[in-house]
XYZ file of N, CA, C and O in Angstrom:
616
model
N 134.736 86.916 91.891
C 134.167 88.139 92.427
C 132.964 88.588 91.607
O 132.300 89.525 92.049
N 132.650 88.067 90.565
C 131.667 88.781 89.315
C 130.328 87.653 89.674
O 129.258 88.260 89.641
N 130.177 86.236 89.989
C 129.450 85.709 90.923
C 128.544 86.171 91.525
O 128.941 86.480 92.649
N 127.256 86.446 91.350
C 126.284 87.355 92.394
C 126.181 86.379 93.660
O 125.251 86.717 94.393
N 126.786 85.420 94.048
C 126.348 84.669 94.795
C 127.780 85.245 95.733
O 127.502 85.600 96.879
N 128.970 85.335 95.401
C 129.600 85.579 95.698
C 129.871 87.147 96.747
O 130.357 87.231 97.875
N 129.356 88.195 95.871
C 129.310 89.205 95.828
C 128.179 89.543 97.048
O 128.288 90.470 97.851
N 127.163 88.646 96.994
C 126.090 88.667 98.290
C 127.208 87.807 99.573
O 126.483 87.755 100.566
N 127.705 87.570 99.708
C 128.465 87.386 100.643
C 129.601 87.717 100.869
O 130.168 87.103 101.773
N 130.279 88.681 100.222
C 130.944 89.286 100.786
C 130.591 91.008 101.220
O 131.406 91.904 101.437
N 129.042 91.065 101.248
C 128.726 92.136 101.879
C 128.334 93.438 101.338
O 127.745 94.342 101.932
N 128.919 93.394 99.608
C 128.851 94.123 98.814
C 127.885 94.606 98.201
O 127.937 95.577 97.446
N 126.738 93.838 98.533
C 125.800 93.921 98.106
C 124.326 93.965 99.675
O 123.319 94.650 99.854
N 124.804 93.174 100.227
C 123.702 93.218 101.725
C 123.706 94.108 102.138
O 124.850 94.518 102.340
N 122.779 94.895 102.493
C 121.871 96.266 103.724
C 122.503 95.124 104.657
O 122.871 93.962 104.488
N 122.430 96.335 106.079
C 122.969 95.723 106.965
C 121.320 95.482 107.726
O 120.381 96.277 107.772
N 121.438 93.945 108.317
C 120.403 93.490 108.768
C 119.574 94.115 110.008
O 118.475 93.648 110.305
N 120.169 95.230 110.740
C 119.600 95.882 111.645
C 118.779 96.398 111.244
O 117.726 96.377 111.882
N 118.874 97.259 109.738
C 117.675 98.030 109.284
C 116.530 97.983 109.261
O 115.740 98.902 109.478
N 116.192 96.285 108.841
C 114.718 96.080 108.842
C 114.018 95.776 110.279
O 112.868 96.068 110.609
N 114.993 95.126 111.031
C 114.612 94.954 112.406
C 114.082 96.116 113.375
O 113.118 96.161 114.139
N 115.163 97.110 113.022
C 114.980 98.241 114.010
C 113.881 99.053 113.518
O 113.593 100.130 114.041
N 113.276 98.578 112.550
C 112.266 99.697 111.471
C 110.727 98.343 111.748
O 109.533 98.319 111.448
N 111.303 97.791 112.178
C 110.108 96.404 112.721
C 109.930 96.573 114.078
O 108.772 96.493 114.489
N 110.644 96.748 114.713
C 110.639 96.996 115.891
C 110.268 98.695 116.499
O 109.757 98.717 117.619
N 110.426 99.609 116.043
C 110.216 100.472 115.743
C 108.342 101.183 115.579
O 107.723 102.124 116.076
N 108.009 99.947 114.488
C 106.667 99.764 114.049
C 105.543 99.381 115.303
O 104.558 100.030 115.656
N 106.063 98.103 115.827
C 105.723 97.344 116.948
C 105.619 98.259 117.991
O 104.766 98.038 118.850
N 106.566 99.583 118.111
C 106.676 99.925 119.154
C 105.194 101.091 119.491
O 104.547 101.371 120.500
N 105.151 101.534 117.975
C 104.170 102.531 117.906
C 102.915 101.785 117.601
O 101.946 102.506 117.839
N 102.686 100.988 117.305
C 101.502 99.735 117.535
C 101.141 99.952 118.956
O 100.015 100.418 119.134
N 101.798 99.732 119.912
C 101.744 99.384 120.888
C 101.469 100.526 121.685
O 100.401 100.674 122.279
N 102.567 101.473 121.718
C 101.796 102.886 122.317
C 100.657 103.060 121.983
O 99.865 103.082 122.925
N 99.999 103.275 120.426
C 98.480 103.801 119.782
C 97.746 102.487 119.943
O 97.075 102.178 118.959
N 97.723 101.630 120.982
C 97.227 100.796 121.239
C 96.887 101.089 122.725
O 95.852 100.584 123.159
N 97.476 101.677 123.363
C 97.601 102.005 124.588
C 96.714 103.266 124.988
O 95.887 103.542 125.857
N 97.360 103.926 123.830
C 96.682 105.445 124.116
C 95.258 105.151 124.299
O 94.564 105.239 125.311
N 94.815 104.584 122.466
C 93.428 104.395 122.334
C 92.664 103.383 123.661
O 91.435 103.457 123.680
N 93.154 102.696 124.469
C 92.542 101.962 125.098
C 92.097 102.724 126.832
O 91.392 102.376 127.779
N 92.950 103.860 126.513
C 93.010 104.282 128.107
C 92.186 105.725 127.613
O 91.827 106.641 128.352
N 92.006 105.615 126.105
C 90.857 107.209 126.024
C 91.511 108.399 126.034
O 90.835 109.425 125.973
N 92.998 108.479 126.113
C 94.002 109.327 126.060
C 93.482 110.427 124.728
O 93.452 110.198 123.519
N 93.229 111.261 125.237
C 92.560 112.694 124.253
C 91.665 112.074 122.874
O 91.834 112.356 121.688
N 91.001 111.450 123.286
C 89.630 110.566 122.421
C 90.482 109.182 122.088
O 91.412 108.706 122.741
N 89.984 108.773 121.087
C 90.206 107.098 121.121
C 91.046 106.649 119.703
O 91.357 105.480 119.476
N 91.283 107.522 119.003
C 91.641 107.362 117.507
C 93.431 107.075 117.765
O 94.073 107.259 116.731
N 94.178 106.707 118.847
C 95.563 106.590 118.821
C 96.256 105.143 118.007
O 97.458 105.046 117.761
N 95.587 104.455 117.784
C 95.964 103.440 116.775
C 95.580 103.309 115.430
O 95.787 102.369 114.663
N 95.012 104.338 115.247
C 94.728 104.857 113.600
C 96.072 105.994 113.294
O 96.443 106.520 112.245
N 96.462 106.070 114.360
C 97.476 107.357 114.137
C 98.459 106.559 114.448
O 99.051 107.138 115.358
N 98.975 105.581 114.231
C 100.100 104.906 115.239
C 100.279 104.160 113.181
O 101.328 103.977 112.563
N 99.090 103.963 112.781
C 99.299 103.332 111.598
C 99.589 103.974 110.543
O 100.105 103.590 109.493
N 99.197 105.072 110.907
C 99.736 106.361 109.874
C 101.348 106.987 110.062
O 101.882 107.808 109.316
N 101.903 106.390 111.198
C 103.265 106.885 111.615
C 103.837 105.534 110.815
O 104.791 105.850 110.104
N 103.510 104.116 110.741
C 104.030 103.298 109.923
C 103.867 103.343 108.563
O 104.539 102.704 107.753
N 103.061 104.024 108.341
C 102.894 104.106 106.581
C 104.510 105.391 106.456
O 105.401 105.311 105.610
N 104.390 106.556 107.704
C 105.440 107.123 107.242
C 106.653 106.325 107.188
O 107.457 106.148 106.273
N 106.597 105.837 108.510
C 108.360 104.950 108.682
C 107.860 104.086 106.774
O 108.824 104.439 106.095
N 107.385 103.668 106.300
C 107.337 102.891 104.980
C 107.882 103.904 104.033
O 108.842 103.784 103.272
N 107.179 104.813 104.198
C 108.075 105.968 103.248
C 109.531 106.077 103.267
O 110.324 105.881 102.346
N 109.778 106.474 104.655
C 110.970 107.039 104.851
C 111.799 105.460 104.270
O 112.539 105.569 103.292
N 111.678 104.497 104.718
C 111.949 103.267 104.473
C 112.799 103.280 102.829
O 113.950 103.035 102.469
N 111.390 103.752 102.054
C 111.569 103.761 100.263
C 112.988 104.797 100.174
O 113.983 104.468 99.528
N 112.884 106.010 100.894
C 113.710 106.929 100.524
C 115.612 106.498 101.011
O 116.666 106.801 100.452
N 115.301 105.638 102.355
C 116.736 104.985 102.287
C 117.257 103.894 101.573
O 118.421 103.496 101.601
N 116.198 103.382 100.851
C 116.606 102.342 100.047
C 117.107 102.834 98.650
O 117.739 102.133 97.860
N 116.831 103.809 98.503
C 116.842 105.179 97.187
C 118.914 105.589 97.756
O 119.846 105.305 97.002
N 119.057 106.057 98.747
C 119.833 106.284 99.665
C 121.293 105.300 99.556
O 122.470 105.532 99.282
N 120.443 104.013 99.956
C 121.242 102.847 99.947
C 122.060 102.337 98.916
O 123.237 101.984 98.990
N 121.012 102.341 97.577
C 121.651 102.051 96.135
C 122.597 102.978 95.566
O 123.523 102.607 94.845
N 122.333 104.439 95.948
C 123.359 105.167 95.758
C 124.496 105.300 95.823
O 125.353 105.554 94.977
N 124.549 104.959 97.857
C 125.668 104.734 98.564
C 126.598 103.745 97.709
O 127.594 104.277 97.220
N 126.391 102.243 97.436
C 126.479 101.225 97.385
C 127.200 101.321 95.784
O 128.260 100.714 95.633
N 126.608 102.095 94.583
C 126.946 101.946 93.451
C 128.336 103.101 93.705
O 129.400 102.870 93.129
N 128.226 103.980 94.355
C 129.273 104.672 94.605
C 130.308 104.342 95.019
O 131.265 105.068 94.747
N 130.531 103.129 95.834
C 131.565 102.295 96.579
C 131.699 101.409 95.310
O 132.792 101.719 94.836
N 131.092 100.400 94.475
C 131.579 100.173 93.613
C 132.201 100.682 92.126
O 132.933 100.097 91.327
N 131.509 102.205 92.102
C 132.238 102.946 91.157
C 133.475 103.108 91.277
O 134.107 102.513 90.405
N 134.284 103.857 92.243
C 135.641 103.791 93.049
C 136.206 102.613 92.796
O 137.223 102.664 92.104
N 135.855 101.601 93.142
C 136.475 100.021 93.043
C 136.871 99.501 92.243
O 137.794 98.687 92.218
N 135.603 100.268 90.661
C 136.033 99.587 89.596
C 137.121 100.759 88.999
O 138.047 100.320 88.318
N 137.041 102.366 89.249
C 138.180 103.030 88.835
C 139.608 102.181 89.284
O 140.045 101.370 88.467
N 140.017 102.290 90.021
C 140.674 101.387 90.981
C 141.076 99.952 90.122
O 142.281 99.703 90.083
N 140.605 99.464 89.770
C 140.708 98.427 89.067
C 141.241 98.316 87.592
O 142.109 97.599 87.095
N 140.337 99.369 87.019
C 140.517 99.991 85.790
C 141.782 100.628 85.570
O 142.397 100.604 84.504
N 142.182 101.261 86.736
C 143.620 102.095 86.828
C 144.678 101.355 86.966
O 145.669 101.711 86.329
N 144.774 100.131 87.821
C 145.370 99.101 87.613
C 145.770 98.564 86.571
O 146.918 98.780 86.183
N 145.002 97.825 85.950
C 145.310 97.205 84.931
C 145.657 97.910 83.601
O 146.423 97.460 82.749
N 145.092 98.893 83.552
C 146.033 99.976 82.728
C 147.367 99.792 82.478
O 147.947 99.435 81.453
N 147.989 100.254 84.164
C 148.927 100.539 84.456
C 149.964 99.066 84.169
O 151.026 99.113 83.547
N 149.602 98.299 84.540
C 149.981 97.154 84.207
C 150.169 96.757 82.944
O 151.266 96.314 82.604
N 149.031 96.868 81.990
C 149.277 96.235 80.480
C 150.224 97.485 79.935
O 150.966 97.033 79.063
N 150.393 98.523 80.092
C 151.244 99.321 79.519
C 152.544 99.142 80.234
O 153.469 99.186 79.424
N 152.817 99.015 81.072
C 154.245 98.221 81.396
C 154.870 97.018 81.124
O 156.039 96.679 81.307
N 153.853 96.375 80.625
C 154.305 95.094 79.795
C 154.177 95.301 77.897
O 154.375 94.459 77.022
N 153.713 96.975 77.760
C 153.659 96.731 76.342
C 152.706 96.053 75.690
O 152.794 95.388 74.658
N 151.834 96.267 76.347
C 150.858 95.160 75.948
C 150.178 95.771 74.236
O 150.158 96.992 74.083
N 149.731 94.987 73.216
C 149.068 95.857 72.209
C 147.696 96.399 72.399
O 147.241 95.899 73.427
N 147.031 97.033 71.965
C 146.438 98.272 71.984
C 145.309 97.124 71.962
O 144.501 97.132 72.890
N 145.227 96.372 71.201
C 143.688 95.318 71.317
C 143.678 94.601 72.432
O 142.611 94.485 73.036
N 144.856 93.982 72.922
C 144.606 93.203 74.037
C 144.066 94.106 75.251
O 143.270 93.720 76.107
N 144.730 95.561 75.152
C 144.603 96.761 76.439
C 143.006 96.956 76.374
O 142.295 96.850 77.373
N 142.369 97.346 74.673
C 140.586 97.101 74.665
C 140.012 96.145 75.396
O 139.131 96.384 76.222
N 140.524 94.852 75.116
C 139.803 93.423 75.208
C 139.900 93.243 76.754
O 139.002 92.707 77.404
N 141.256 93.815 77.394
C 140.765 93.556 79.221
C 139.844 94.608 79.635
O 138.813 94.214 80.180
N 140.025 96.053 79.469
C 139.316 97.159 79.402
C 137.753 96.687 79.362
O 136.903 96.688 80.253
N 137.701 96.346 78.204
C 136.442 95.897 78.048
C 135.747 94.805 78.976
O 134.842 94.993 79.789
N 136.308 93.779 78.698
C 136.275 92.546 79.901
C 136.359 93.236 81.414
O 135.714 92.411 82.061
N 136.861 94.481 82.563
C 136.308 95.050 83.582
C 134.983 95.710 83.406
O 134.050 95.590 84.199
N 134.964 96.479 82.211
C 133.952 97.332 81.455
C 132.463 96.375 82.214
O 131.692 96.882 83.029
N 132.362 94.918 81.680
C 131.383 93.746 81.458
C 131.071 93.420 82.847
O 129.894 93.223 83.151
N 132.201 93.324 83.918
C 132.258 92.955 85.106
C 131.413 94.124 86.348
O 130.662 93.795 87.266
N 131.807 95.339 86.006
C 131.281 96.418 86.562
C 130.059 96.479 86.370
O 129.454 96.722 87.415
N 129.072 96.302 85.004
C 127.936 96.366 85.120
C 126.851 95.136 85.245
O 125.621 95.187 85.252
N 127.798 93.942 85.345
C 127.487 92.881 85.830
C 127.136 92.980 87.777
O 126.350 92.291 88.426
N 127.807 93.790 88.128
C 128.229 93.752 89.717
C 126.864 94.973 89.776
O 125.972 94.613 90.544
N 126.649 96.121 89.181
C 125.483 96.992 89.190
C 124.586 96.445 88.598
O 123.707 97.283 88.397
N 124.363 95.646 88.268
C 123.164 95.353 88.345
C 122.483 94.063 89.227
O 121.286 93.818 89.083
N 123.243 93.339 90.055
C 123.489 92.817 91.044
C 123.087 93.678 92.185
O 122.383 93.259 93.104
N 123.538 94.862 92.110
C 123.179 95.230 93.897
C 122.020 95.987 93.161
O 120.994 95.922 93.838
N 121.857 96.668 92.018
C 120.385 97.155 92.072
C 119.069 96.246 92.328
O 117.963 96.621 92.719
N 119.556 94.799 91.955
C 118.368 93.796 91.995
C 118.416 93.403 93.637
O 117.373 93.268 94.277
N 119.277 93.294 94.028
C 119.375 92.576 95.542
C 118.587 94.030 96.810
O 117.726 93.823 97.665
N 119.126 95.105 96.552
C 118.685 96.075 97.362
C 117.385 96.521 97.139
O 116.724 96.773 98.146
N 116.809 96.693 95.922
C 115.449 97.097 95.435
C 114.689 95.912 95.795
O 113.464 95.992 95.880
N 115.510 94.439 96.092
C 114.078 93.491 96.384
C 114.702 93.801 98.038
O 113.695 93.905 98.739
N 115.589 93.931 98.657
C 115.576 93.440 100.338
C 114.904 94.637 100.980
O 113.977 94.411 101.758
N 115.299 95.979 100.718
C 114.246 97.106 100.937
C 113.470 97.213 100.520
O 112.737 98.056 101.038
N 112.921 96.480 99.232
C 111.149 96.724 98.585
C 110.744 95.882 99.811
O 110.830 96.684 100.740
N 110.443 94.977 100.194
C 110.098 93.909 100.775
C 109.843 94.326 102.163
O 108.714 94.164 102.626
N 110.984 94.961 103.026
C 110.406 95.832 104.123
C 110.023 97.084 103.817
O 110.333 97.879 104.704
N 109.295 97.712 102.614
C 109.068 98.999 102.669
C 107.098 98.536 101.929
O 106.214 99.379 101.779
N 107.017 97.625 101.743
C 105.882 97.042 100.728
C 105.048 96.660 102.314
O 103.879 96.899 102.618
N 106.125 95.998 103.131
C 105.594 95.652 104.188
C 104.966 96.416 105.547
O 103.950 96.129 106.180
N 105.834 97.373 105.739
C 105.661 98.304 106.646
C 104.197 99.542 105.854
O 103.550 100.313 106.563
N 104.038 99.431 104.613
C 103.077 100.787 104.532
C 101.885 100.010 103.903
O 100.969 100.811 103.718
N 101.506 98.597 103.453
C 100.375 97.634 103.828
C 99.574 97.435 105.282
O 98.397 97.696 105.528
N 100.851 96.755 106.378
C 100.834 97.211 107.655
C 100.297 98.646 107.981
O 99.097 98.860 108.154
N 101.209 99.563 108.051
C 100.506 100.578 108.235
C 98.885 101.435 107.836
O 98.216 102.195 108.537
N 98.627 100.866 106.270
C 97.559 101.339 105.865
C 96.385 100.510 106.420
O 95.317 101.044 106.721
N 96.614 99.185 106.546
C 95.273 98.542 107.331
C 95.452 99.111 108.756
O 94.331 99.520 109.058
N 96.368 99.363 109.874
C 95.688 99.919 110.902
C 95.080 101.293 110.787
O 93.985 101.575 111.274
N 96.000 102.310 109.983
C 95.125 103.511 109.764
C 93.800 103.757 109.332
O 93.301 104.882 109.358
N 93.053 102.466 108.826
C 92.409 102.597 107.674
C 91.174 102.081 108.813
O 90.121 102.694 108.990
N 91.555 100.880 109.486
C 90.580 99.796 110.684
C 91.176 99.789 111.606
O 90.471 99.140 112.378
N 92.369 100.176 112.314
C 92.268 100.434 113.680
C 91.408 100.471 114.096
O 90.823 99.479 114.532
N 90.869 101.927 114.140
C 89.628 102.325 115.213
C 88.478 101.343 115.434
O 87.794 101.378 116.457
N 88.207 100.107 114.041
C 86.893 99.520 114.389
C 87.480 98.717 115.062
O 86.679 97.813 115.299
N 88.725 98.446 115.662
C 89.048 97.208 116.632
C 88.448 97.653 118.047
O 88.057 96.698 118.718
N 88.316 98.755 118.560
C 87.532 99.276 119.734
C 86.241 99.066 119.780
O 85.622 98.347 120.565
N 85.614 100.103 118.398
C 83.949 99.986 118.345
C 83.749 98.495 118.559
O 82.851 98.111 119.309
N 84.492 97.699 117.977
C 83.686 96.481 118.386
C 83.890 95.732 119.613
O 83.351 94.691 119.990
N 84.883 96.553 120.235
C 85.088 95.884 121.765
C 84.150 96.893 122.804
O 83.930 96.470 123.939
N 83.787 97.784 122.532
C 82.990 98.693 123.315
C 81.510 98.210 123.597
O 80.745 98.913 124.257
């Protein structure tokens, strides 16, 4: 279970894959309207400069659930490892166990827990950096040159 390879597959660590899709799709969608707008002259022509500025936000908002996410995520493994910790407690003191061996497992979950946090901080900060790096690049080149995609079709 202490395995990051492991731990990425059993879920413990993966965003669920809709997120980036629906936040891609999402993007695409407002591409496409401020692509539309601007082409049909819909209250002047600037609707895909503004369509790129709604993806730089979705990029934001993006950063702030990934902020969101790690939280969630270290919180479910905090619990897990109490849980664990409480266990084995409970256990080595019913067997009498001595006071060093009770340190030495203690310690040994102690190693495992921040082995496992720092696992999902690296896995979530790169799978949401990656769609959030992406979506407000994206976004800043259409906000930025949208509009000359017209002037030069005009």
């Amino acid at each position: 279970m202490n395995d990051p390879k492991t731990l990425y597959k059993n879920q413990i660590v993966n965003i669920q894959k809709r997120q980036p899709i629906m936040a891609w799709l999402l993007s695409l969608t407002l591409l496409l309207i401020g692509y539309y707008l601007s082409e049909t002259r819909f209250l002047g022509g600037e609707w895909l400069t503004r369509s790129g500025c709604l993806i730089v936000l979705l990029g934001v908002w993006s950063s702030i659930g990934a902020i969101i996410s790690e939280r969630v995520l270290i919180k479910k493994l905090n619990i897990q490892h109490r849980i664990v910790l409480s266990r084995a407690k409970i256990k080595l003191r019913k067997i009498n166990a001595p006071k060093e061996y009770i340190d030495k497992e203690v310690g040994t979950i102690e190693d495992a827990f921040d082995d496992k946090i720092e696992v999902i901080k690296d896995n979530v900060r790169y799978q949401l950096g990656v769609l959030e790096v992406s979506l407000l690049m994206t976004g800043t080149f259409i906000w930025g040159f949208g509009d000359l995609f017209f002037k030069i079709n005009v």
